[in-house]
XYZ file of C-alpha atoms in Angstrom:
282
model
C 0.000 0.000 0.000
C 1.171 3.489 -0.856
C 1.518 5.737 2.195
C 3.047 9.003 3.360
C 6.410 8.861 5.098
C 5.515 10.605 8.357
C 3.790 7.812 10.260
C 6.294 5.064 9.483
C 9.177 7.298 10.555
C 7.432 8.302 13.767
C 7.149 4.593 14.544
C 10.821 4.117 13.662
C 11.804 6.922 16.038
C 9.661 5.505 18.818
C 11.020 1.952 18.446
C 14.597 2.949 17.510
C 14.956 1.421 14.070
C 15.491 3.004 10.660
C 13.649 2.648 7.365
C 15.744 2.215 4.260
C 15.147 4.799 1.537
C 16.360 3.207 -1.672
C 16.793 5.290 -4.795
C 15.424 3.569 -7.891
C 15.880 4.381 -11.569
C 14.040 1.510 -13.292
C 11.539 -1.298 -12.787
C 14.252 -3.821 -11.838
C 15.299 -1.714 -8.837
C 11.674 -1.110 -7.881
C 10.691 -4.791 -8.006
C 13.854 -5.977 -6.260
C 13.467 -3.478 -3.426
C 9.762 -4.091 -2.841
C 10.135 -7.875 -3.060
C 12.908 -7.725 -0.456
C 10.735 -5.645 1.862
C 7.744 -7.961 1.416
C 9.823 -11.031 2.305
C 11.006 -9.343 5.499
C 7.714 -7.570 6.234
C 9.389 -4.195 6.374
C 8.140 -0.736 5.459
C 10.164 0.739 2.615
C 10.789 4.112 1.019
C 11.427 4.230 -2.729
C 13.035 7.429 -3.930
C 13.565 9.112 -7.251
C 16.176 11.854 -7.104
C 15.880 14.918 -9.285
C 19.436 14.279 -10.493
C 18.298 10.886 -11.859
C 15.582 12.299 -14.118
C 18.025 11.945 -17.014
C 17.995 8.174 -16.470
C 14.293 7.661 -15.795
C 10.858 8.800 -16.886
C 9.596 10.785 -13.901
C 5.921 9.961 -14.458
C 6.380 6.311 -15.435
C 8.475 5.561 -12.335
C 5.683 6.974 -10.179
C 3.035 4.894 -11.954
C 5.048 1.714 -11.593
C 5.684 2.235 -7.882
C 1.986 2.992 -7.334
C 0.991 -0.146 -9.233
C 3.343 -2.399 -7.283
C 2.420 -0.766 -3.968
C -1.237 -1.660 -4.540
C -0.275 -5.335 -4.860
C 1.425 -5.570 -1.473
C 0.300 -5.057 2.107
C 3.500 -3.479 3.422
C 3.756 0.340 3.626
C 5.504 1.781 0.550
C 6.460 5.457 0.409
C 7.131 7.149 -2.940
C 9.565 9.956 -2.141
C 10.954 12.726 -4.336
C 14.598 13.085 -3.344
C 16.721 16.257 -3.449
C 14.191 18.379 -5.268
C 15.518 21.874 -5.949
C 13.042 22.874 -8.647
C 9.637 23.841 -7.252
C 8.009 22.914 -10.569
C 9.186 19.324 -10.139
C 7.567 19.246 -6.702
C 4.239 20.228 -8.275
C 4.674 17.591 -10.984
C 5.466 14.964 -8.354
C 2.165 15.694 -6.611
C 0.312 15.200 -9.893
C 2.218 11.979 -10.582
C 1.271 10.440 -7.236
C 4.288 10.918 -4.977
C 3.441 10.788 -1.270
C 6.570 12.313 0.257
C 8.924 15.075 -0.810
C 12.343 16.451 0.008
C 12.928 20.068 -0.811
C 16.681 20.570 -0.819
C 17.484 24.177 -0.063
C 20.691 23.329 1.776
C 22.832 25.333 -0.631
C 20.633 28.419 -0.239
C 20.967 31.169 2.376
C 19.210 30.122 5.590
C 16.213 32.468 5.218
C 15.544 31.355 1.639
C 15.889 27.690 2.609
C 13.282 28.211 5.328
C 10.943 30.092 3.007
C 11.004 27.511 0.196
C 10.931 24.459 2.469
C 7.973 25.856 4.424
C 6.102 26.575 1.209
C 6.563 22.967 0.086
C 5.590 21.681 3.532
C 2.424 23.771 3.693
C 1.227 22.501 0.299
C 2.143 18.876 0.981
C 0.547 18.878 4.424
C -2.700 20.246 3.002
C -2.840 17.089 0.873
C -1.861 14.701 3.660
C 1.712 14.157 2.450
C 5.050 14.443 4.252
C 8.100 16.644 3.705
C 11.805 16.362 4.410
C 14.110 19.355 4.599
C 17.866 19.726 4.967
C 19.841 22.078 7.164
C 23.607 22.075 7.000
C 24.907 20.561 3.800
C 25.748 16.941 2.921
C 28.365 17.113 0.171
C 29.809 14.647 -2.318
C 32.011 11.737 -1.297
C 34.375 12.264 -4.210
C 35.262 15.645 -2.668
C 35.301 14.309 0.896
C 37.656 16.127 3.227
C 36.751 16.019 6.907
C 38.150 19.465 7.679
C 36.197 21.111 4.880
C 33.108 18.934 5.360
C 32.854 19.844 9.036
C 32.414 23.514 8.115
C 29.033 22.571 6.637
C 27.829 20.483 9.588
C 24.396 21.102 11.033
C 24.401 22.858 14.397
C 21.882 21.919 17.117
C 20.716 25.526 17.220
C 20.019 25.665 13.477
C 18.376 22.239 13.532
C 15.943 23.233 16.269
C 15.145 26.572 14.656
C 14.763 25.114 11.155
C 12.389 22.361 12.298
C 10.143 24.874 14.067
C 10.144 27.483 11.303
C 9.447 25.098 8.424
C 7.109 22.544 10.004
C 8.821 19.663 8.195
C 8.144 16.055 9.171
C 11.729 14.768 9.097
C 15.098 16.411 8.645
C 18.316 15.590 6.830
C 21.371 16.722 8.745
C 25.097 16.940 8.042
C 27.391 15.271 10.559
C 30.078 13.579 8.473
C 28.459 11.520 5.718
C 28.536 12.346 2.004
C 26.826 11.306 -1.197
C 28.340 8.750 -3.557
C 31.757 7.118 -3.297
C 34.047 8.430 -0.565
C 37.580 9.386 -1.580
C 38.678 8.868 2.036
C 37.283 7.073 5.078
C 34.237 8.919 6.433
C 34.208 10.076 10.020
C 30.808 10.620 11.634
C 30.383 13.062 14.501
C 28.067 10.937 16.634
C 28.263 13.394 19.528
C 26.863 16.099 17.254
C 24.093 13.722 16.153
C 23.215 13.108 19.817
C 23.020 16.837 20.518
C 20.763 17.454 17.528
C 18.528 14.526 18.447
C 18.138 15.991 21.930
C 16.791 19.323 20.678
C 14.415 18.231 17.875
C 11.319 16.050 18.087
C 11.134 14.913 14.462
C 12.891 11.910 12.880
C 16.387 12.535 11.507
C 17.679 11.445 8.111
C 21.091 10.160 7.048
C 22.138 10.920 3.485
C 25.178 9.186 2.008
C 24.592 5.711 3.445
C 26.916 3.926 1.027
C 30.439 3.401 2.337
C 29.579 3.442 6.030
C 30.256 0.442 8.270
C 27.599 -1.632 10.005
C 28.703 -0.142 13.322
C 28.307 3.354 11.863
C 24.710 2.575 10.979
C 23.969 1.052 14.384
C 25.388 4.096 16.179
C 23.379 6.433 13.968
C 20.116 4.570 14.545
C 20.769 4.429 18.278
C 21.088 8.210 18.319
C 18.102 9.315 16.287
C 18.528 8.416 12.612
C 15.216 6.985 11.356
C 15.597 7.200 7.563
C 18.701 6.074 5.687
C 19.229 7.014 2.045
C 21.010 4.321 0.083
C 21.835 4.154 -3.613
C 25.495 4.102 -4.630
C 26.288 0.660 -3.242
C 23.190 -0.813 -4.894
C 24.463 0.520 -8.194
C 27.984 -0.818 -7.577
C 26.707 -4.254 -6.531
C 24.663 -4.470 -9.733
C 27.628 -3.378 -11.838
C 29.825 -6.043 -10.278
C 27.208 -8.746 -10.840
C 26.866 -7.765 -14.489
C 30.644 -7.749 -14.960
C 30.973 -11.241 -13.466
C 28.106 -12.508 -15.614
C 29.612 -11.141 -18.816
C 33.132 -12.370 -18.020
C 31.892 -15.883 -17.318
C 29.237 -16.217 -20.009
C 29.907 -13.609 -22.660
C 28.737 -15.744 -25.561
C 25.336 -16.657 -24.142
C 24.303 -13.604 -22.128
C 21.619 -11.285 -23.421
C 19.928 -8.221 -21.966
C 17.282 -10.215 -20.032
C 20.027 -12.124 -18.200
C 21.680 -8.825 -17.273
C 18.404 -7.600 -15.807
C 17.956 -10.856 -13.894
C 21.444 -10.605 -12.413
C 20.792 -7.014 -11.369
C 17.478 -7.919 -9.773
C 18.970 -10.750 -7.741
C 21.901 -8.820 -6.289
C 19.873 -5.666 -5.558
C 17.182 -7.681 -3.786
C 19.750 -9.451 -1.603
C 21.493 -6.189 -0.730
C 18.223 -4.478 0.175
C 17.336 -7.435 2.420
C 20.758 -7.149 4.055
C 20.223 -3.441 4.757
C 16.688 -3.995 6.091
C 18.026 -6.529 8.563
C 20.806 -4.156 9.604
C 18.498 -1.153 9.960
C 16.106 -3.162 12.144
C 12.901 -2.533 10.161
C 12.119 -6.206 9.467
C 8.771 -7.272 10.892
C 7.696 -3.640 11.351
C 5.300 -3.452 8.388
């Protein structure tokens, strides 16, 4: 069933687990992720990032997720990730998305608040949920702890931003980064604790690929309720395809490539669900 993100993340916060938010770009990733969640009876968040529009048909992805969600009894959230274009937010509503992230983290604070609140007010009037970001989660390929720390979320800004925007959950910067890390990430768990102590809404970790299992456990223990995860899914699929082609180059066609991708993505999503503690919570 297709649902908004707010209620499942409130439950995650209450029971101290996290829900995996898996970015998808095609039907293979959608089916693999949902099938994994169904097997483990876990809620799941499927995301389409604005940056991935070049790889996917915005409207068709939404229709496919909605169709699959109707077939299953677990909660499925369709979330627009890192939306910076207000027009895409409006389109996402029309296409059937149930949750939205407005990413104004690169904007001046006042403008970030203004735009995020506008999105939240519209979404809430329709019964949908909204994620905002304060601080800035950068790119792993540019990862430098000294520079990254300058963009960390402060407890004061987190508390103020949550109150002024009315968002349902909040992405914060405390040491993670998007994509592949060029150096070992270092999370400021003490900062996460401080932020969790001054806000009442669920917190979101962006840049889940490349972190250790212990990193995830520490994050969940200290307030992270939603974990964005894409890069490693993509890398696992690439590796599976490479192995398949190297071993069976003469007999492999496109359907076999899709099958290999489906299998490895499903297993990785199941692995993350078990780690995040959301199994049996549907």
